[in-house]
Coordinates of C-alpha atoms in Angstrom, one line a residue:
X530 CA -28.9 4.8 65.9
X531 CA -32.4 3.2 65.1
X532 CA -32.0 5.5 61.9
X533 CA -28.5 3.9 61.4
X534 CA -29.8 0.0 61.6
X535 CA -32.5 1.0 59.0
X536 CA -29.6 2.0 56.2
X537 CA -27.8 -1.0 56.7
X538 CA -27.9 -3.7 54.1
X539 CA -29.4 -6.8 54.9
X540 CA -27.8 -9.3 53.0
X541 CA -25.3 -11.3 55.6
X542 CA -22.7 -11.5 52.5
X543 CA -22.3 -7.8 52.1
X544 CA -22.3 -7.0 56.2
X545 CA -19.9 -9.5 56.4
X546 CA -17.8 -7.5 54.0
X547 CA -18.8 -4.1 55.6
X548 CA -17.5 -5.8 59.0
X549 CA -14.0 -7.1 57.2
X550 CA -13.7 -3.2 56.0
X551 CA -14.3 -1.7 59.5
X552 CA -11.7 -3.7 61.0
X553 CA -9.3 -3.2 58.8
X554 CA -10.1 0.9 58.8
X555 CA -9.9 0.5 62.7
X556 CA -6.7 -1.6 63.0
X557 CA -5.1 1.5 60.6
X558 CA -6.0 3.9 63.0
X559 CA -5.1 2.1 65.8
X560 CA -1.6 1.4 64.2
X561 CA -1.4 4.9 62.9
X562 CA -2.4 6.2 66.7
X563 CA 0.6 3.9 68.4
X564 CA 2.9 5.0 66.0
X565 CA 2.0 8.5 66.6
X566 CA 2.1 7.9 70.5
X567 CA 5.6 6.5 70.3
X568 CA 6.8 9.2 67.9
X569 CA 5.8 11.6 70.6
X570 CA 7.7 10.1 73.0
X571 CA 11.0 10.2 70.9
X572 CA 10.2 13.6 70.7
X573 CA 9.7 14.2 74.9
X574 CA 12.9 12.0 75.2
X575 CA 14.3 14.6 72.7
X576 CA 13.1 17.6 75.0
X577 CA 14.4 16.2 77.8
X578 CA 17.6 16.0 76.5
X579 CA 18.0 19.3 75.0
X580 CA 16.9 21.0 78.6
X581 CA 20.0 18.9 80.3
X582 CA 22.5 20.0 77.6
X583 CA 21.0 23.6 78.3
X584 CA 20.2 23.7 82.1
X585 CA 21.6 20.6 83.0
X586 CA 24.2 20.7 86.0
X587 CA 27.6 20.3 84.4
X588 CA 28.3 16.8 85.1
X589 CA 24.8 16.0 83.5
X590 CA 25.2 17.8 80.4
X591 CA 25.6 15.9 77.1
X592 CA 27.8 16.2 74.7
X593 CA 26.7 18.4 71.5
X594 CA 27.6 15.0 69.4
X595 CA 25.4 12.8 71.2
X596 CA 22.4 14.7 71.2
X597 CA 22.9 15.1 67.2
X598 CA 23.3 11.6 67.2
X599 CA 19.6 11.2 69.0
X600 CA 18.1 13.4 66.4
X601 CA 19.4 11.3 63.8
X602 CA 17.7 8.5 65.4
X603 CA 14.6 10.1 65.7
X604 CA 14.4 11.6 62.3
X605 CA 15.7 8.1 61.1
X606 CA 12.3 6.5 63.0
X607 CA 10.2 9.4 61.5
X608 CA 11.6 8.5 57.8
X609 CA 10.9 4.8 58.9
X610 CA 7.3 5.8 59.9
X611 CA 6.3 7.3 56.3
X612 CA 8.0 4.8 54.4
X613 CA 5.4 2.6 55.7
X614 CA 2.9 4.9 55.2
X615 CA 4.0 5.2 51.6
X616 CA 3.4 1.4 51.0
X617 CA 0.1 1.9 53.0
X618 CA -1.3 4.7 50.9
X619 CA 0.3 4.9 47.0
X620 CA -2.0 8.4 46.6
X621 CA -0.1 9.6 49.5
X622 CA 3.0 8.6 48.5
X623 CA 2.7 10.4 45.5
X624 CA 1.7 13.5 46.8
X625 CA 4.8 13.3 49.4
X626 CA 7.3 12.4 46.3
X627 CA 6.0 16.1 44.6
X628 CA 7.0 17.6 47.9
X629 CA 10.1 16.5 48.3
X630 CA 10.8 16.9 44.9
X631 CA 10.0 20.6 45.2
X632 CA 12.0 21.6 48.4
X633 CA 15.0 18.9 47.8
X634 CA 16.8 21.7 45.5
X635 CA 19.5 21.3 43.0
X636 CA 22.6 19.0 42.6
X637 CA 26.0 20.8 41.8
X638 CA 26.5 21.5 38.1
X639 CA 30.3 20.6 38.7
X640 CA 29.3 16.8 39.0
X641 CA 29.3 14.3 36.1
X642 CA 26.4 13.4 34.7
X643 CA 25.5 9.5 33.8
X644 CA 22.5 10.1 31.2
X645 CA 20.3 6.6 31.1
X646 CA 17.1 6.5 28.8
X647 CA 14.8 4.1 29.6
X648 CA 12.4 3.6 26.6
X649 CA 9.2 1.6 26.8
X650 CA 9.2 -2.1 25.8
X651 CA 6.7 -1.4 22.6
X652 CA 6.8 1.8 20.6
X653 CA 4.1 0.9 18.3
X654 CA 0.2 2.4 18.7
X655 CA -1.6 0.2 20.9
X656 CA -4.4 1.2 18.5
X657 CA -3.5 0.7 15.0
X658 CA 0.3 -0.4 15.1
X659 CA 1.8 2.4 13.8
X660 CA 5.6 3.5 14.9
X661 CA 4.9 6.1 17.5
X662 CA 7.1 9.2 17.6
X663 CA 8.8 10.9 20.6
X664 CA 6.9 14.2 21.9
X665 CA 8.7 15.4 24.7
X666 CA 10.5 13.4 28.0
X667 CA 10.6 13.9 31.8
X668 CA 14.1 13.6 33.4
X669 CA 14.6 13.4 36.5
X670 CA 18.5 13.6 39.0
X671 CA 19.6 11.7 41.8
X672 CA 22.4 12.0 43.7
X673 CA 24.7 8.6 43.0
X674 CA 28.0 7.4 44.4
X675 CA 31.0 5.6 43.0
X676 CA 32.9 3.9 46.4
X677 CA 36.3 5.2 46.9
X678 CA 38.3 3.0 44.3
X679 CA 42.0 2.1 44.8
X680 CA 44.4 1.7 41.6
X681 CA 47.9 0.7 41.6
X682 CA 50.4 3.2 39.4
X683 CA 52.4 1.0 37.2
X684 CA 55.5 3.3 36.2
X685 CA 57.5 2.0 33.1
X686 CA 60.8 3.6 32.3
X687 CA 62.4 1.5 28.9
X688 CA 65.7 1.7 28.4
X689 CA 67.6 2.9 24.9
X690 CA 71.0 1.8 23.9
X691 CA 73.0 2.1 20.9
X692 CA 74.0 -0.4 18.8
X693 CA 76.9 0.8 17.8
X694 CA 78.0 2.4 20.8
X695 CA 79.2 0.1 23.6
X696 CA 77.6 1.4 27.1
X697 CA 75.7 4.6 25.9
X698 CA 72.2 3.8 27.9
X699 CA 69.6 6.2 28.0
X700 CA 66.7 6.2 30.9
X701 CA 64.4 9.0 32.3
X702 CA 65.0 9.5 35.7
X703 CA 62.7 8.0 38.5
X704 CA 60.0 10.0 39.7
X705 CA 60.5 11.6 43.0
X706 CA 58.7 9.7 45.9
X707 CA 58.0 11.2 49.4
X708 CA 58.4 7.5 51.0
X709 CA 61.8 6.0 49.3
X710 CA 60.8 2.4 48.4
X711 CA 57.2 2.7 49.9
X712 CA 54.0 1.8 48.5
X713 CA 51.9 5.0 48.6
X714 CA 51.7 8.1 45.9
X715 CA 51.1 11.5 47.4
X716 CA 47.9 11.1 46.8
X717 CA 47.0 8.3 48.9
X718 CA 49.3 9.5 51.8
X719 CA 47.2 12.9 51.1
X720 CA 44.0 10.7 51.7
X721 CA 44.9 9.2 55.0
X722 CA 46.5 12.8 56.3
X723 CA 42.4 14.0 55.7
X724 CA 41.2 11.3 57.2
X725 CA 42.6 11.7 60.7
X726 CA 42.9 15.3 61.2
X727 CA 40.1 16.8 58.9
X728 CA 37.5 13.8 59.2
X729 CA 38.7 12.7 62.3
X730 CA 38.9 9.0 61.6
X731 CA 41.9 7.8 63.9
X732 CA 44.3 5.4 62.0
X733 CA 43.5 2.0 63.0
X734 CA 39.8 2.5 61.6
X735 CA 41.6 3.7 58.6
X736 CA 43.5 0.2 58.4
X737 CA 39.9 -1.4 58.7
X738 CA 38.3 0.3 56.1
X739 CA 41.6 -0.3 54.1
X740 CA 40.7 -4.2 55.2
X741 CA 37.7 -4.3 54.0
X742 CA 39.1 -3.4 50.3
X743 CA 41.5 -6.1 50.6
X744 CA 44.5 -4.0 51.4
X745 CA 46.3 -5.4 54.4
X746 CA 48.2 -2.1 55.4
X747 CA 48.8 -2.0 59.1
X748 CA 48.0 1.1 61.5
X749 CA 52.0 1.4 62.3
X750 CA 52.6 1.7 58.5
X751 CA 50.1 4.2 58.2
X752 CA 51.7 6.1 61.0
X753 CA 54.8 5.8 59.5
X754 CA 53.6 7.7 56.2
X755 CA 52.0 10.6 58.4
X756 CA 55.5 11.1 60.2
X757 CA 57.0 11.6 56.7
X758 CA 54.7 13.5 55.5
X759 CA 55.0 16.0 58.5
X760 CA 58.3 16.2 58.3
X761 CA 57.7 17.1 54.4
X762 CA 55.1 19.7 55.6
X763 CA 56.7 21.4 58.5
X764 CA 58.9 24.2 56.0
X765 CA 55.0 24.9 55.3
X766 CA 53.1 25.1 58.8
X767 CA 56.6 27.3 59.8
X768 CA 56.0 29.7 57.5
X769 CA 52.1 30.1 58.0
X770 CA 52.7 30.9 61.5
X771 CA 55.3 33.5 60.6
X772 CA 52.4 35.2 57.9
X773 CA 50.0 35.3 60.7
X774 CA 52.3 37.0 63.3
X775 CA 52.5 39.7 60.8
X776 CA 49.1 40.7 61.0
X777 CA 48.0 43.8 62.9
X778 CA 45.6 41.4 64.7
X779 CA 45.7 37.9 65.8
X780 CA 43.3 36.1 68.2
X781 CA 44.6 33.6 70.4
X782 CA 43.4 30.3 72.8
X783 CA 44.5 27.0 74.1
X784 CA 43.2 23.8 74.6
X785 CA 44.3 20.7 76.6
X786 CA 45.4 17.6 74.7
X787 CA 46.4 14.5 76.6
X788 CA 49.9 13.3 75.5
X789 CA 51.4 9.7 76.3
X790 CA 54.2 9.8 79.3
X791 CA 55.8 6.4 78.5
X792 CA 58.1 7.3 81.8
X793 CA 55.0 7.3 83.8
X794 CA 52.8 5.4 82.1
X795 CA 50.0 7.3 81.9
X796 CA 48.9 10.5 80.1
X797 CA 50.4 13.6 80.9
X798 CA 48.6 17.4 79.6
X799 CA 49.9 19.1 76.8
X800 CA 48.4 22.2 75.4
X801 CA 47.7 23.4 71.7
X802 CA 48.0 26.9 71.1
X803 CA 45.8 28.6 68.3
X804 CA 46.9 31.7 66.3
X805 CA 44.2 32.4 64.0
X806 CA 43.7 36.0 61.7
X807 CA 40.4 36.5 60.1
X808 CA 39.7 40.5 58.4
X809 CA 37.0 39.2 56.6
X810 CA 34.2 40.7 59.1
X811 CA 35.9 44.3 57.9
X812 CA 37.4 43.3 54.4
X813 CA 40.9 42.9 55.1
X814 CA 42.9 41.8 52.8
X815 CA 44.6 39.3 54.4
X816 CA 43.0 35.7 53.7
X817 CA 42.1 33.8 56.7
X818 CA 44.5 31.2 58.6
X819 CA 45.1 29.6 61.8
X820 CA 48.5 27.9 63.1
X821 CA 48.4 25.5 65.9
X822 CA 51.6 25.2 68.6
X823 CA 52.0 22.3 70.6
X824 CA 53.6 23.1 74.2
X825 CA 54.1 20.6 77.1
X826 CA 52.4 23.5 79.5
X827 CA 49.9 26.3 79.8
X828 CA 52.5 28.5 81.6
X829 CA 53.4 32.4 80.4
X830 CA 56.7 30.6 79.5
X831 CA 55.2 29.4 76.4
X832 CA 53.0 32.4 75.6
X833 CA 56.1 34.8 75.2
X834 CA 58.0 32.0 73.5
X835 CA 54.5 31.3 71.3
X836 CA 54.3 35.3 70.1
X837 CA 58.0 36.5 70.3
X838 CA 58.8 39.3 69.1
X839 CA 54.9 39.8 67.7
X840 CA 53.7 43.4 67.9
X841 CA 50.1 44.6 67.2
X842 CA 46.7 43.5 69.0
X843 CA 46.1 40.0 70.7
X844 CA 42.5 39.0 71.2
X845 CA 42.1 36.4 73.6
X846 CA 40.0 35.3 76.7
X847 CA 41.5 37.1 80.3
X848 CA 44.1 34.3 81.2
X849 CA 46.6 35.7 83.3
X850 CA 49.4 34.0 80.9
X851 CA 48.2 36.8 78.3
X852 CA 48.6 39.6 80.5
X853 CA 51.9 38.8 81.0
X854 CA 52.8 39.1 77.8
X855 CA 51.4 42.3 78.0
X856 CA 53.2 43.4 80.8
X857 CA 56.5 42.3 79.4
X858 CA 56.1 44.5 76.3
X859 CA 54.6 47.3 77.7
X860 CA 54.9 50.6 75.8
X861 CA 56.4 47.8 72.3
X862 CA 53.2 48.1 70.9
X863 CA 51.0 44.9 72.1
X864 CA 47.5 45.6 73.3
X865 CA 45.1 42.8 74.7
X866 CA 41.7 42.8 73.3
X867 CA 39.0 40.7 75.6
X868 CA 36.0 38.7 74.5
X869 CA 32.7 39.6 75.4
X870 CA 31.4 35.8 74.8
X871 CA 33.6 34.6 77.9
X872 CA 31.9 37.4 80.3
X873 CA 28.7 36.8 78.8
X874 CA 29.1 33.0 79.6
X875 CA 29.7 33.9 83.1
X876 CA 26.4 35.7 83.6
X877 CA 24.8 33.4 81.6
X878 CA 25.8 30.0 83.9
X879 CA 24.1 31.8 86.6
X880 CA 21.3 33.1 85.0
X881 CA 20.2 29.4 83.7
X882 CA 19.1 28.5 87.2
X883 CA 16.6 31.4 86.8
X884 CA 15.9 34.1 89.6
X885 CA 18.8 35.9 88.9
X886 CA 17.6 39.3 87.8
X887 CA 21.4 41.3 87.8
X888 CA 22.4 38.5 85.1
X889 CA 19.3 38.0 83.4
X890 CA 19.8 42.0 82.8
X891 CA 23.5 41.9 81.9
X892 CA 22.6 39.2 78.9
X893 CA 20.2 41.6 77.4
X894 CA 22.5 44.6 77.8
X895 CA 25.2 42.3 76.3
X896 CA 23.3 41.2 73.9
X897 CA 22.0 44.8 72.5
X898 CA 25.7 45.1 71.6
X899 CA 25.8 42.1 69.6
X900 CA 22.6 43.1 67.6
X901 CA 24.2 46.2 66.6
X902 CA 27.2 44.5 66.0
X903 CA 25.3 42.6 63.5
X904 CA 24.5 45.2 61.4
X905 CA 27.9 46.4 60.6
X906 CA 29.9 43.1 59.4
X907 CA 30.9 43.4 56.6
X908 CA 32.1 46.8 56.4
X909 CA 35.2 48.7 56.6
X910 CA 37.0 49.0 59.9
X911 CA 36.7 52.9 59.9
X912 CA 32.7 52.5 59.2
X913 CA 32.1 50.0 62.0
X914 CA 34.6 52.3 64.3
X915 CA 32.0 55.5 63.5
X916 CA 28.8 53.2 64.3
X917 CA 30.3 51.9 67.1
X918 CA 31.6 55.3 68.8
X919 CA 28.0 56.7 68.1
X920 CA 25.9 53.5 68.8
X921 CA 27.4 51.0 71.2
X922 CA 29.7 53.2 73.3
X923 CA 26.7 54.9 75.4
X924 CA 25.7 51.4 75.8
X925 CA 29.1 50.6 76.8
X926 CA 29.1 53.3 79.3
X927 CA 26.1 52.6 80.6
X928 CA 26.5 49.1 81.2
X929 CA 29.8 50.0 83.5
X930 CA 27.8 52.1 85.2
X931 CA 24.9 50.1 86.0
X932 CA 27.9 46.8 87.1
X933 CA 29.5 49.0 89.1
X934 CA 25.9 49.9 91.2
X935 CA 25.2 46.8 91.8
X936 CA 28.6 45.6 92.6
X937 CA 27.3 47.9 95.8
X938 CA 23.9 46.0 96.5
X939 CA 25.3 42.6 96.6
X940 CA 27.7 40.1 98.8
X941 CA 30.9 40.7 98.0
X942 CA 31.5 37.3 98.2
X943 CA 28.7 35.8 95.9
X944 CA 28.9 34.2 92.8
X945 CA 27.5 37.4 91.0
X946 CA 29.9 39.9 92.6
X947 CA 32.6 37.4 91.4
X948 CA 31.1 38.0 87.8
X949 CA 31.1 41.5 87.9
X950 CA 34.5 42.3 88.9
X951 CA 35.9 39.8 86.3
X952 CA 34.0 42.3 84.0
X953 CA 35.2 45.5 85.4
X954 CA 38.9 44.4 85.8
X955 CA 38.9 43.6 82.0
X956 CA 37.3 46.7 80.7
X957 CA 39.9 48.2 79.2
X958 CA 40.4 45.3 77.2
X959 CA 36.6 44.6 76.7
X960 CA 36.2 48.5 75.4
X961 CA 39.1 48.2 73.1
X962 CA 36.9 47.4 70.2
X963 CA 35.5 50.8 70.1
X964 CA 38.3 52.6 68.8
X965 CA 39.5 50.1 66.6
X966 CA 37.0 48.7 63.9
X967 CA 39.1 45.6 62.9
X968 CA 38.5 44.1 66.5
X969 CA 35.7 41.4 67.0
X970 CA 33.5 41.5 70.3
X971 CA 34.6 37.8 70.9
X972 CA 37.1 35.1 70.1
X973 CA 34.8 32.9 68.5
X974 CA 37.1 32.7 65.0
X975 CA 39.7 31.0 67.2
X976 CA 37.3 29.0 69.5
X977 CA 35.5 27.7 66.1
X978 CA 39.2 26.6 65.0
X979 CA 40.3 24.8 68.3
X980 CA 36.7 22.5 67.8
X981 CA 38.8 20.3 65.2
X982 CA 41.5 19.7 68.0
X983 CA 38.9 18.5 70.6
X984 CA 36.9 16.4 67.9
X985 CA 40.4 14.6 67.0
X986 CA 41.1 14.4 71.1
X987 CA 37.9 12.5 71.4
X988 CA 38.7 10.4 69.2
X989 CA 42.2 9.8 69.6
X990 CA 42.3 9.9 73.2
X991 CA 45.8 11.1 73.2
X992 CA 48.9 12.0 71.3
X993 CA 51.5 9.2 71.3
X994 CA 54.3 11.8 72.1
X995 CA 55.6 15.7 72.7
X996 CA 56.5 14.8 68.6
X997 CA 53.8 12.9 67.7
X998 CA 51.5 15.9 69.0
X999 CA 53.4 18.6 67.0
X1000 CA 52.9 16.4 64.1
X1001 CA 49.3 16.7 64.7
X1002 CA 49.6 20.7 65.5
X1003 CA 51.5 20.9 62.0
X1004 CA 49.4 19.1 59.2
X1005 CA 46.1 19.9 61.2
X1006 CA 47.0 23.5 60.7
X1007 CA 47.3 23.3 57.2
X1008 CA 44.0 21.4 56.7
X1009 CA 42.1 24.0 58.8
X1010 CA 43.3 26.8 56.8
X1011 CA 42.3 24.9 53.9
X1012 CA 38.7 25.0 55.1
X1013 CA 38.6 28.5 55.8
X1014 CA 39.5 29.4 52.6
X1015 CA 37.4 27.0 50.7
X1016 CA 40.1 24.8 49.3
X1017 CA 39.6 21.0 48.9
X1018 CA 42.5 19.6 51.9
X1019 CA 42.7 16.3 49.9
X1020 CA 43.9 18.1 46.6
X1021 CA 45.9 20.5 48.5
X1022 CA 48.1 18.1 50.3
X1023 CA 48.6 15.6 47.4
X1024 CA 50.0 18.4 45.2
X1025 CA 52.1 19.8 47.8
X1026 CA 53.5 16.6 48.4
X1027 CA 54.5 16.2 45.2
X1028 CA 55.8 19.4 44.7
X1029 CA 57.6 19.5 48.0
X1030 CA 59.3 16.1 47.5
X1031 CA 60.5 17.4 43.3
X1032 CA 62.6 20.0 45.5
X1033 CA 60.0 22.9 45.3
X1034 CA 62.2 26.4 45.9
X1035 CA 62.6 27.5 49.5
X1036 CA 61.9 30.8 48.1
X1037 CA 58.5 30.6 46.9
X1038 CA 57.3 28.7 49.9
X1039 CA 54.6 31.6 49.8
X1040 CA 53.1 29.9 46.9
X1041 CA 52.4 27.0 48.7
X1042 CA 50.2 28.6 51.2
X1043 CA 46.5 27.4 50.5
X1044 CA 45.2 30.3 49.8
X1045 CA 47.6 31.3 47.1
X1046 CA 47.7 27.9 45.9
X1047 CA 44.1 28.0 45.1
X1048 CA 44.1 30.9 43.2
X1049 CA 47.2 29.4 41.2
X1050 CA 44.8 26.4 40.4
X1051 CA 42.0 28.8 39.4
X1052 CA 44.5 30.8 37.0
X1053 CA 45.6 27.1 35.4
X1054 CA 42.2 25.7 35.0
X1055 CA 41.7 29.4 33.1
X1056 CA 44.8 28.5 31.3
X1057 CA 43.6 25.4 30.5

């Protein structure tokens, strides 16, 4: 301590300056410590939410979207801390900027570029004042946006008359409109459809967004546009469903959609049934597609109507209505393939609380099937079948023997016994994938397709009536099929609506399927 005191300057002014600097360093360190502690508290809250999401009781579990909001708040707080640090430490700001520049990636080439050249105020040599010449330049790209701009299409149709002939008048016919005497173009209507069914913006919110642009268009008017569009698109939707039902294998699932019941003054339970195909995992030629259908119930009568006349493989969960379908069409070419993800979920629900060795081992054994399955994704159906017979079948046989043995060791009334019996009772359907390379282990393709319906349901709360739910099914089918095929739904719907109102031939309806439309658009670009 005495050595340090000896090293201190004796000048009072210098000592005061050192003291001020030391206090500033201390305050900066305290502020940094407080920020780190606050960030740690945010991380601890997020970790608690993650634990509750995965392990909490069903009533306590967080919605994944709510968790994403929490994560966004945390990321924003971290960014705010970095911004404060950039202002305090210019050198550190430059280093962080270099790291961001190195890891930010490249902006897509198809985006238009606006070149802005920033010249020095004076290009004369600071020494001799001679003119200087360019020896190079630095370029930087930033992503910019022009807010959505609404415009008015003013159509002029001149009339021509002959001075010599009385009554001879020529005028071009007026273009067809989706809504006769209405304001919107087909592109405007498509924008409303995509906002509602692709990005889950209820019509009242879209009306508010339009009002912010000075456009007073009521929600009821937007709903009128949507109804007109759904009526025009209905033949395309029905044909899409027909095409899916020609596939050798389909995946089916259903979800609740609340529908307003005016007679009782409250919402009733309706159901969206989703039929999907996705042959990409085994290199099939049919493009991926999904079609929704609305039904007022969930009973087997609706399944029979939905899949009337279908012959092939139906991949589904263990719901009894699907078994009724197979039973009625016994010997007529319908086979059920059940979902391993549903069986795995049953064991997971038991294992997540800990101290469940049977459920935990069942999960490990099922995970081994998925690990092998991952290695054959994209191979042909025959190649997949060969690998499954050689590597997966022995594991499946051993799993069945193990489950049967465990069933003898546990109480017949226990939850684990119920789940084991569920697996064994559905064993034929669960193992059907071993003999057919087209079948997946699970129904994830259709469950992913159901998710947008759930998001819309959360935002819209309920459909106004049965017919409104059918419109929902029609438009959502086309939009989600567009997404599966990498097609921009806005461009697709605007063009297809224009074609339909201009009396597109009924015998060419297949050309309006999203995948066929995309091919035609690509060919038009090449021709241009």
